[in-house]
Amino acid sequence: YTETIKRNFDNKDAAKNFVFVKELFESKGFKSTVAENEVKNKAIKMRHAQGKQPKKFGELFYDTIDKILVLDGTTATCISLEDSVSSDLKLFPNEHADFIDILRTNVEMRKKLHDVCVEEKWGPDMSINKTEKFDEFVKNETTFNNFGSVKDVLMGLYPNEHMPSDHPPVVAKVTVKRFTGGSK
């Protein structure tokens, strides 16, 4: 993933020296127990069009940013929040993963999402935002012509009524062996 970003970075000289957090902690002998490619671990959110940063309106964010670091060689297993803790919190639905991934990577769809967000002056409560123009675009211009409602997907963006934080919590089981004596 980091190599893809570096390859597509506008300034190729700067990209050579660009150090990602993952590369930094790995170079120091740590690893993250959080799987970066799993939807359940991603912060999936979008800037609404009623804030104080107009240049960021309609900007979609879809990345794993939270980490649980352990020394490399430590036994650690990432655990799904929904499988480990009894709560009303709900993660972004897996059934929307393909759509949100294409929305993230398709320039035309991202631009249309941005334009509709700004034109309709979307606010932080997706339940009252008008998504019909984007729904129409998705159904007419993409492979998602049999897709239900885009609003269903956008209602899952963080924060929402089921996940009040804009970062999904990450949980891991870490096994630490206790050493006695002078050496490992």
PDB file of N, CA and C in Angstrom, residues 80-118:
ATOM      1  N   SER A  80     -11.902  -8.701  16.446  1.00  0.00           N
ATOM      2  CA  SER A  80     -12.983  -7.817  16.024  1.00  0.00           C
ATOM      3  C   SER A  80     -13.721  -7.306  17.250  1.00  0.00           C
ATOM      4  N   LEU A  81     -13.979  -6.013  17.276  1.00  0.00           N
ATOM      5  CA  LEU A  81     -14.724  -5.419  18.375  1.00  0.00           C
ATOM      6  C   LEU A  81     -16.053  -6.134  18.577  1.00  0.00           C
ATOM      7  N   GLU A  82     -16.742  -6.385  17.481  1.00  0.00           N
ATOM      8  CA  GLU A  82     -18.068  -6.993  17.583  1.00  0.00           C
ATOM      9  C   GLU A  82     -18.022  -8.425  18.103  1.00  0.00           C
ATOM     10  N   ASP A  83     -16.876  -9.094  17.946  1.00  0.00           N
ATOM     11  CA  ASP A  83     -16.737 -10.467  18.437  1.00  0.00           C
ATOM     12  C   ASP A  83     -16.217 -10.524  19.873  1.00  0.00           C
ATOM     13  N   SER A  84     -15.706  -9.400  20.385  1.00  0.00           N
ATOM     14  CA  SER A  84     -15.020  -9.462  21.668  1.00  0.00           C
ATOM     15  C   SER A  84     -15.700  -8.702  22.803  1.00  0.00           C
ATOM     16  N   VAL A  85     -16.509  -7.723  22.467  1.00  0.00           N
ATOM     17  CA  VAL A  85     -17.098  -6.877  23.496  1.00  0.00           C
ATOM     18  C   VAL A  85     -18.596  -6.754  23.243  1.00  0.00           C
ATOM     19  N   SER A  86     -19.376  -6.955  24.259  1.00  0.00           N
ATOM     20  CA  SER A  86     -20.816  -6.788  24.128  1.00  0.00           C
ATOM     21  C   SER A  86     -21.131  -5.297  24.204  1.00  0.00           C
ATOM     22  N   SER A  87     -21.642  -4.748  23.098  1.00  0.00           N
ATOM     23  CA  SER A  87     -21.979  -3.324  23.078  1.00  0.00           C
ATOM     24  C   SER A  87     -22.935  -3.045  21.923  1.00  0.00           C
ATOM     25  N   ASP A  88     -23.436  -1.828  21.892  1.00  0.00           N
ATOM     26  CA  ASP A  88     -24.308  -1.393  20.807  1.00  0.00           C
ATOM     27  C   ASP A  88     -23.520  -0.777  19.660  1.00  0.00           C
ATOM     28  N   LEU A  89     -22.209  -0.689  19.808  1.00  0.00           N
ATOM     29  CA  LEU A  89     -21.378  -0.118  18.748  1.00  0.00           C
ATOM     30  C   LEU A  89     -21.390  -1.034  17.531  1.00  0.00           C
ATOM     31  N   LYS A  90     -21.467  -0.431  16.347  1.00  0.00           N
ATOM     32  CA  LYS A  90     -21.460  -1.217  15.115  1.00  0.00           C
ATOM     33  C   LYS A  90     -20.423  -0.649  14.164  1.00  0.00           C
ATOM     34  N   LEU A  91     -19.641  -1.543  13.584  1.00  0.00           N
ATOM     35  CA  LEU A  91     -18.621  -1.148  12.626  1.00  0.00           C
ATOM     36  C   LEU A  91     -19.230  -0.953  11.243  1.00  0.00           C
ATOM     37  N   PHE A  92     -18.473  -0.313  10.359  1.00  0.00           N
ATOM     38  CA  PHE A  92     -18.926  -0.102   8.987  1.00  0.00           C
ATOM     39  C   PHE A  92     -19.252  -1.460   8.376  1.00  0.00           C
ATOM     40  N   PRO A  93     -20.430  -1.602   7.761  1.00  0.00           N
ATOM     41  CA  PRO A  93     -20.861  -2.915   7.250  1.00  0.00           C
ATOM     42  C   PRO A  93     -19.960  -3.456   6.134  1.00  0.00           C
ATOM     43  N   ASN A  94     -19.565  -4.708   6.249  1.00  0.00           N
ATOM     44  CA  ASN A  94     -18.719  -5.349   5.225  1.00  0.00           C
ATOM     45  C   ASN A  94     -19.383  -5.364   3.856  1.00  0.00           C
ATOM     46  N   GLU A  95     -20.727  -5.443   3.825  1.00  0.00           N
ATOM     47  CA  GLU A  95     -21.401  -5.521   2.529  1.00  0.00           C
ATOM     48  C   GLU A  95     -21.266  -4.235   1.711  1.00  0.00           C
ATOM     49  N   HIS A  96     -20.822  -3.147   2.356  1.00  0.00           N
ATOM     50  CA  HIS A  96     -20.611  -1.890   1.631  1.00  0.00           C
ATOM     51  C   HIS A  96     -19.141  -1.668   1.267  1.00  0.00           C
ATOM     52  N   ALA A  97     -18.291  -2.618   1.600  1.00  0.00           N
ATOM     53  CA  ALA A  97     -16.844  -2.448   1.403  1.00  0.00           C
ATOM     54  C   ALA A  97     -16.468  -2.238  -0.062  1.00  0.00           C
ATOM     55  N   ASP A  98     -17.024  -3.030  -0.971  1.00  0.00           N
ATOM     56  CA  ASP A  98     -16.677  -2.884  -2.389  1.00  0.00           C
ATOM     57  C   ASP A  98     -17.070  -1.515  -2.916  1.00  0.00           C
ATOM     58  N   PHE A  99     -18.268  -1.080  -2.551  1.00  0.00           N
ATOM     59  CA  PHE A  99     -18.727   0.229  -3.034  1.00  0.00           C
ATOM     60  C   PHE A  99     -17.841   1.350  -2.504  1.00  0.00           C
ATOM     61  N   ILE A 100     -17.559   1.341  -1.209  1.00  0.00           N
ATOM     62  CA  ILE A 100     -16.774   2.437  -0.622  1.00  0.00           C
ATOM     63  C   ILE A 100     -15.345   2.411  -1.157  1.00  0.00           C
ATOM     64  N   ASP A 101     -14.820   1.215  -1.459  1.00  0.00           N
ATOM     65  CA  ASP A 101     -13.472   1.117  -2.029  1.00  0.00           C
ATOM     66  C   ASP A 101     -13.430   1.734  -3.425  1.00  0.00           C
ATOM     67  N   ILE A 102     -14.442   1.462  -4.228  1.00  0.00           N
ATOM     68  CA  ILE A 102     -14.499   2.061  -5.569  1.00  0.00           C
ATOM     69  C   ILE A 102     -14.735   3.564  -5.457  1.00  0.00           C
ATOM     70  N   LEU A 103     -15.566   3.967  -4.529  1.00  0.00           N
ATOM     71  CA  LEU A 103     -15.798   5.392  -4.307  1.00  0.00           C
ATOM     72  C   LEU A 103     -14.487   6.085  -3.944  1.00  0.00           C
ATOM     73  N   ARG A 104     -13.669   5.406  -3.185  1.00  0.00           N
ATOM     74  CA  ARG A 104     -12.386   5.984  -2.771  1.00  0.00           C
ATOM     75  C   ARG A 104     -11.404   6.069  -3.933  1.00  0.00           C
ATOM     76  N   THR A 105     -11.406   5.092  -4.820  1.00  0.00           N
ATOM     77  CA  THR A 105     -10.376   5.019  -5.860  1.00  0.00           C
ATOM     78  C   THR A 105     -10.809   5.563  -7.218  1.00  0.00           C
ATOM     79  N   ASN A 106     -12.099   5.778  -7.428  1.00  0.00           N
ATOM     80  CA  ASN A 106     -12.591   6.252  -8.722  1.00  0.00           C
ATOM     81  C   ASN A 106     -12.697   7.781  -8.695  1.00  0.00           C
ATOM     82  N   VAL A 107     -11.852   8.433  -9.470  1.00  0.00           N
ATOM     83  CA  VAL A 107     -11.773   9.895  -9.470  1.00  0.00           C
ATOM     84  C   VAL A 107     -13.111  10.535  -9.836  1.00  0.00           C
ATOM     85  N   GLU A 108     -13.779  10.010 -10.853  1.00  0.00           N
ATOM     86  CA  GLU A 108     -15.051  10.573 -11.301  1.00  0.00           C
ATOM     87  C   GLU A 108     -16.121  10.468 -10.207  1.00  0.00           C
ATOM     88  N   MET A 109     -16.182   9.330  -9.535  1.00  0.00           N
ATOM     89  CA  MET A 109     -17.176   9.160  -8.460  1.00  0.00           C
ATOM     90  C   MET A 109     -16.873  10.070  -7.276  1.00  0.00           C
ATOM     91  N   ARG A 110     -15.581  10.178  -6.934  1.00  0.00           N
ATOM     92  CA  ARG A 110     -15.196  11.061  -5.823  1.00  0.00           C
ATOM     93  C   ARG A 110     -15.556  12.513  -6.135  1.00  0.00           C
ATOM     94  N   LYS A 111     -15.309  12.919  -7.370  1.00  0.00           N
ATOM     95  CA  LYS A 111     -15.620  14.304  -7.763  1.00  0.00           C
ATOM     96  C   LYS A 111     -17.124  14.541  -7.676  1.00  0.00           C
ATOM     97  N   LYS A 112     -17.914  13.608  -8.164  1.00  0.00           N
ATOM     98  CA  LYS A 112     -19.371  13.764  -8.113  1.00  0.00           C
ATOM     99  C   LYS A 112     -19.861  13.792  -6.660  1.00  0.00           C
ATOM    100  N   LEU A 113     -19.295  12.930  -5.823  1.00  0.00           N
ATOM    101  CA  LEU A 113     -19.645  12.932  -4.399  1.00  0.00           C
ATOM    102  C   LEU A 113     -19.336  14.302  -3.793  1.00  0.00           C
ATOM    103  N   HIS A 114     -18.171  14.820  -4.080  1.00  0.00           N
ATOM    104  CA  HIS A 114     -17.770  16.143  -3.601  1.00  0.00           C
ATOM    105  C   HIS A 114     -18.754  17.213  -4.078  1.00  0.00           C
ATOM    106  N   ASP A 115     -19.045  17.196  -5.380  1.00  0.00           N
ATOM    107  CA  ASP A 115     -19.934  18.216  -5.956  1.00  0.00           C
ATOM    108  C   ASP A 115     -21.322  18.189  -5.331  1.00  0.00           C
ATOM    109  N   VAL A 116     -21.888  16.993  -5.165  1.00  0.00           N
ATOM    110  CA  VAL A 116     -23.220  16.879  -4.569  1.00  0.00           C
ATOM    111  C   VAL A 116     -23.184  17.317  -3.105  1.00  0.00           C
ATOM    112  N   CYS A 117     -22.155  16.930  -2.393  1.00  0.00           N
ATOM    113  CA  CYS A 117     -22.000  17.316  -0.987  1.00  0.00           C
ATOM    114  C   CYS A 117     -22.006  18.838  -0.851  1.00  0.00           C
ATOM    115  N   VAL A 118     -21.252  19.505  -1.716  1.00  0.00           N
ATOM    116  CA  VAL A 118     -21.159  20.966  -1.658  1.00  0.00           C
ATOM    117  C   VAL A 118     -22.453  21.626  -2.141  1.00  0.00           C
TER     118      VAL A 118
END
